[in-house]
């Protein structure tokens, strides 16, 4: 059974800082990993999808890396802004076709960027 | 291009009642998955529908059932509601049931059981 841990659970930083969010997972047999953000009481917004064959994926100020063999992914946010304040969730997806689409989530990292 | 939509936004029910939640997938998507998110937790997978059939199921009791219609929209039904069923219910859609494509989530339905 896949288990996902995200560290830290909460993070508060001043505006402009570069920061790293960590995600670890117990079963390295994944097909890909998706990062999401969630604003309070809202749905999930997809940020990045990184395939198991990739080591990095970038979108604007966001960069996600994946080390499948060690069961780790990181999300790097450059020049953080107050609008980045949200909970960030990572979700690895298994390789087995019978459970290929189900996402397993950790509890997320709650980020607060202070002006 | 409309994204994933869900209705209703909020719902209050009494313990023992039944509830139906609805989801319309993103245009061009044929696969719908449902997740339950308790307060302060990450979403938990309930089940996935493709070609009007339940294809995968998470660790949820039979009180949770669903349906997918020919237009790919979906319903989640929960019978005999318990206080512990209070949560945000999220619907996600994708172009295929395969693992290689991203899932897109709707805004969720907040269910409160009293």
CSV table of C-alpha atoms in Angstrom, one decimal:
chain,number,residue,atom,x,y,z
A,1,UNK,CA,0.0,0.0,0.0
A,2,UNK,CA,1.4,3.4,-1.0
A,3,UNK,CA,2.0,5.8,1.7
A,4,UNK,CA,2.8,9.5,1.1
A,5,UNK,CA,4.5,11.8,3.6
A,6,UNK,CA,5.0,15.6,3.1
A,7,UNK,CA,7.4,17.6,5.0
A,8,UNK,CA,7.1,20.2,6.5
A,9,UNK,CA,3.4,20.1,7.4
A,10,UNK,CA,3.3,23.8,7.6
A,11,UNK,CA,5.6,26.6,6.4
A,12,UNK,CA,5.5,30.4,6.9
A,13,UNK,CA,7.9,32.5,4.9
A,14,UNK,CA,8.4,36.2,3.9
A,15,UNK,CA,7.6,37.2,0.4
A,16,UNK,CA,10.4,36.7,-2.1
A,17,UNK,CA,11.9,33.7,-0.6
A,18,UNK,CA,12.8,30.6,-2.6
A,19,UNK,CA,11.4,27.5,-0.9
A,20,UNK,CA,11.3,23.7,-1.2
A,21,UNK,CA,8.5,21.3,-0.4
A,22,UNK,CA,9.2,17.7,0.1
A,23,UNK,CA,7.2,14.6,-0.7
A,24,UNK,CA,8.2,11.0,0.0
A,25,UNK,CA,6.5,7.8,-1.0
A,26,UNK,CA,7.0,4.2,0.1
A,27,UNK,CA,6.3,2.3,-3.2
A,28,UNK,CA,8.7,3.4,-5.9
A,29,UNK,CA,6.9,1.5,-8.6
A,30,UNK,CA,5.1,4.7,-9.8
A,31,UNK,CA,4.1,5.7,-13.3
A,32,UNK,CA,4.1,9.5,-12.5
A,33,UNK,CA,3.6,12.0,-9.8
A,34,UNK,CA,1.2,15.0,-9.8
A,35,UNK,CA,1.5,18.1,-7.7
A,36,UNK,CA,-1.5,20.1,-6.7
A,37,UNK,CA,-2.4,23.2,-4.8
A,38,UNK,CA,-5.6,23.6,-2.8
A,39,UNK,CA,-7.0,26.9,-1.5
A,40,UNK,CA,-9.0,26.7,1.8
A,41,UNK,CA,-12.3,24.9,1.2
A,42,UNK,CA,-11.7,24.6,-2.5
A,43,UNK,CA,-10.9,21.9,-5.1
A,44,UNK,CA,-7.4,20.9,-6.2
A,45,UNK,CA,-5.6,22.8,-9.0
A,46,UNK,CA,-3.1,20.7,-11.0
A,47,UNK,CA,0.4,22.3,-11.0
A,48,UNK,CA,2.7,19.8,-12.6
A,49,UNK,CA,2.7,16.2,-13.8
A,50,UNK,CA,6.1,14.6,-13.8
A,51,UNK,CA,6.5,11.2,-15.5
A,52,UNK,CA,8.7,8.5,-14.0
A,53,UNK,CA,11.1,8.8,-17.0
A,54,UNK,CA,11.6,12.5,-16.2
A,55,UNK,CA,13.8,14.0,-13.5
A,56,UNK,CA,12.4,17.5,-13.6
A,57,UNK,CA,9.4,19.5,-14.8
A,58,UNK,CA,9.0,23.2,-14.9
A,59,UNK,CA,6.1,25.6,-15.1
A,60,UNK,CA,6.8,29.3,-14.5
A,61,UNK,CA,8.2,29.8,-11.0
A,62,UNK,CA,7.6,26.1,-10.1
A,63,UNK,CA,10.0,23.3,-10.6
A,64,UNK,CA,9.3,19.7,-9.6
A,65,UNK,CA,12.0,17.0,-9.4
A,66,UNK,CA,11.5,13.2,-9.1
A,67,UNK,CA,13.9,10.6,-7.7
A,68,UNK,CA,11.8,7.5,-8.1
A,69,UNK,CA,14.4,5.1,-6.8
A,70,UNK,CA,14.6,6.9,-3.5
A,71,UNK,CA,10.9,7.6,-3.4
A,72,UNK,CA,11.2,11.4,-3.3
A,73,UNK,CA,9.9,14.4,-5.1
A,74,UNK,CA,10.4,18.1,-4.4
A,75,UNK,CA,8.6,21.1,-5.5
A,76,UNK,CA,10.7,24.3,-5.7
A,77,UNK,CA,8.9,27.6,-5.7
A,78,UNK,CA,11.0,30.6,-6.7
A,79,UNK,CA,10.5,34.2,-5.5
A,80,UNK,CA,7.4,33.3,-3.4
A,81,UNK,CA,4.4,35.6,-3.4
A,82,UNK,CA,1.4,36.0,-1.0
A,83,UNK,CA,-0.8,34.5,-3.8
A,84,UNK,CA,1.2,31.3,-3.4
A,85,UNK,CA,-0.3,30.7,0.0
A,86,UNK,CA,-2.2,27.4,-0.1
A,87,UNK,CA,-1.9,23.8,0.8
A,88,UNK,CA,0.4,21.8,-1.6
A,89,UNK,CA,-0.3,18.1,-2.2
A,90,UNK,CA,1.7,15.5,-4.0
A,91,UNK,CA,0.1,12.4,-5.5
A,92,UNK,CA,2.1,9.5,-6.9
A,93,UNK,CA,0.3,7.2,-9.4
A,94,UNK,CA,1.0,3.4,-9.4
A,95,UNK,CA,2.3,1.5,-12.4
A,96,UNK,CA,-0.1,-1.4,-12.1
A,97,UNK,CA,-2.8,-1.1,-14.7
A,98,UNK,CA,-5.5,-2.2,-12.4
A,99,UNK,CA,-5.0,0.7,-10.1
A,100,UNK,CA,-3.3,3.0,-12.7
A,101,UNK,CA,-5.4,6.1,-12.2
A,102,UNK,CA,-6.0,6.3,-8.5
A,103,UNK,CA,-4.1,9.0,-6.8
A,104,UNK,CA,-2.7,8.6,-3.3
A,105,UNK,CA,-2.3,11.8,-1.3
A,106,UNK,CA,-0.3,12.9,1.7
A,107,UNK,CA,-1.7,15.4,4.1
A,108,UNK,CA,0.0,18.2,2.3
A,109,UNK,CA,2.2,21.2,3.2
A,110,UNK,CA,0.3,24.3,4.3
A,111,UNK,CA,2.3,27.3,2.9
A,112,UNK,CA,1.8,30.9,4.1
A,113,UNK,CA,3.7,33.7,2.3
A,114,UNK,CA,3.7,36.9,4.3
A,115,UNK,CA,3.8,40.3,2.6
B,1,UNK,CA,-13.9,25.6,-22.0
B,2,UNK,CA,-15.7,24.6,-18.8
B,3,UNK,CA,-13.7,22.7,-16.2
B,4,UNK,CA,-15.0,20.0,-13.9
B,5,UNK,CA,-18.3,21.1,-12.3
B,6,UNK,CA,-20.0,19.7,-9.2
B,7,UNK,CA,-23.3,20.2,-7.6
B,8,UNK,CA,-24.5,21.1,-5.1
B,9,UNK,CA,-21.8,23.3,-3.5
B,10,UNK,CA,-22.9,22.6,0.1
B,11,UNK,CA,-25.3,20.1,1.6
B,12,UNK,CA,-26.5,19.4,5.1
B,13,UNK,CA,-28.1,16.1,5.9
B,14,UNK,CA,-29.2,14.2,9.0
B,15,UNK,CA,-27.6,10.9,10.1
B,16,UNK,CA,-29.3,7.9,8.4
B,17,UNK,CA,-30.4,9.9,5.3
B,18,UNK,CA,-29.2,9.3,1.8
B,19,UNK,CA,-27.4,11.8,-0.4
B,20,UNK,CA,-26.6,12.2,-4.2
B,21,UNK,CA,-23.8,14.3,-5.4
B,22,UNK,CA,-23.2,15.2,-9.1
B,23,UNK,CA,-20.2,15.8,-11.3
B,24,UNK,CA,-19.8,16.9,-14.9
B,25,UNK,CA,-16.3,16.2,-16.3
B,26,UNK,CA,-14.1,18.5,-18.3
B,27,UNK,CA,-14.9,18.7,-22.0
B,28,UNK,CA,-13.3,15.8,-23.8
B,29,UNK,CA,-12.9,13.7,-20.7
B,30,UNK,CA,-14.5,10.3,-20.3
B,31,UNK,CA,-13.2,9.1,-17.0
B,32,UNK,CA,-14.5,10.3,-13.6
B,33,UNK,CA,-13.0,9.6,-10.1
B,34,UNK,CA,-14.4,10.5,-6.7
B,35,UNK,CA,-12.4,11.4,-3.6
B,36,UNK,CA,-13.4,12.1,0.0
B,37,UNK,CA,-11.4,14.7,1.9
B,38,UNK,CA,-11.9,15.0,5.6
B,39,UNK,CA,-10.9,18.2,7.3
B,40,UNK,CA,-7.1,18.5,7.5
B,41,UNK,CA,-6.5,15.4,5.5
B,42,UNK,CA,-5.5,14.6,2.0
B,43,UNK,CA,-8.1,13.3,-0.4
B,44,UNK,CA,-9.0,9.5,-0.2
B,45,UNK,CA,-9.9,7.6,-3.4
B,46,UNK,CA,-13.4,6.3,-3.4
B,47,UNK,CA,-13.9,4.9,-6.9
B,48,UNK,CA,-13.5,5.5,-10.6
B,49,UNK,CA,-15.9,5.2,-13.5
B,50,UNK,CA,-15.2,4.6,-17.2
B,51,UNK,CA,-17.6,3.5,-19.9
B,52,UNK,CA,-20.4,3.6,-17.4
B,53,UNK,CA,-18.7,1.0,-15.2
B,54,UNK,CA,-16.9,1.1,-11.8
B,55,UNK,CA,-13.3,0.3,-12.7
B,56,UNK,CA,-11.5,0.8,-9.5
B,57,UNK,CA,-12.6,1.1,-5.9
B,58,UNK,CA,-10.8,2.3,-2.8
B,59,UNK,CA,-11.4,1.1,0.8
B,60,UNK,CA,-15.0,2.4,1.2
B,61,UNK,CA,-18.1,0.5,2.3
B,62,UNK,CA,-20.9,-0.5,0.0
B,63,UNK,CA,-22.9,2.5,1.3
B,64,UNK,CA,-20.9,4.4,-1.2
B,65,UNK,CA,-22.1,3.8,-4.8
B,66,UNK,CA,-22.0,5.6,-8.0
B,67,UNK,CA,-23.1,5.8,-11.6
B,68,UNK,CA,-21.8,7.2,-14.8
B,69,UNK,CA,-24.2,8.3,-17.6
B,70,UNK,CA,-23.7,8.1,-21.4
B,71,UNK,CA,-22.6,11.8,-21.5
B,72,UNK,CA,-19.8,10.9,-19.0
B,73,UNK,CA,-21.3,12.8,-16.1
B,74,UNK,CA,-21.4,10.9,-12.8
B,75,UNK,CA,-23.2,10.6,-9.5
B,76,UNK,CA,-22.0,9.6,-6.1
B,77,UNK,CA,-24.6,8.2,-3.7
B,78,UNK,CA,-24.1,7.6,0.0
B,79,UNK,CA,-26.7,5.7,2.0
B,80,UNK,CA,-27.3,5.6,5.7
B,81,UNK,CA,-25.2,8.6,6.4
B,82,UNK,CA,-22.9,8.6,9.4
B,83,UNK,CA,-21.4,11.6,11.2
B,84,UNK,CA,-18.0,10.5,9.9
B,85,UNK,CA,-19.2,11.0,6.3
B,86,UNK,CA,-18.9,14.7,6.8
B,87,UNK,CA,-16.2,15.8,4.3
B,88,UNK,CA,-15.4,17.6,1.1
B,89,UNK,CA,-16.3,15.3,-1.8
B,90,UNK,CA,-14.1,15.9,-4.9
B,91,UNK,CA,-14.7,14.8,-8.4
B,92,UNK,CA,-11.8,14.5,-10.9
B,93,UNK,CA,-11.9,13.8,-14.6
B,94,UNK,CA,-9.3,12.7,-17.1
B,95,UNK,CA,-9.0,11.9,-20.8
B,96,UNK,CA,-8.6,8.2,-20.2
B,97,UNK,CA,-8.5,5.9,-17.2
B,98,UNK,CA,-4.8,5.3,-17.9
B,99,UNK,CA,-2.1,6.5,-15.6
B,100,UNK,CA,-0.2,8.7,-18.1
B,101,UNK,CA,-2.6,11.7,-18.1
B,102,UNK,CA,-3.3,14.3,-15.5
B,103,UNK,CA,-6.5,14.4,-13.4
B,104,UNK,CA,-8.4,17.7,-13.1
B,105,UNK,CA,-10.5,18.3,-10.0
B,106,UNK,CA,-13.8,20.2,-9.5
B,107,UNK,CA,-14.5,22.6,-6.7
B,108,UNK,CA,-16.0,19.9,-4.5
B,109,UNK,CA,-19.2,19.5,-2.5
B,110,UNK,CA,-19.1,20.1,1.2
B,111,UNK,CA,-21.3,17.6,3.0
B,112,UNK,CA,-22.2,18.1,6.6
B,113,UNK,CA,-24.0,15.3,8.5
B,114,UNK,CA,-25.7,16.3,11.7
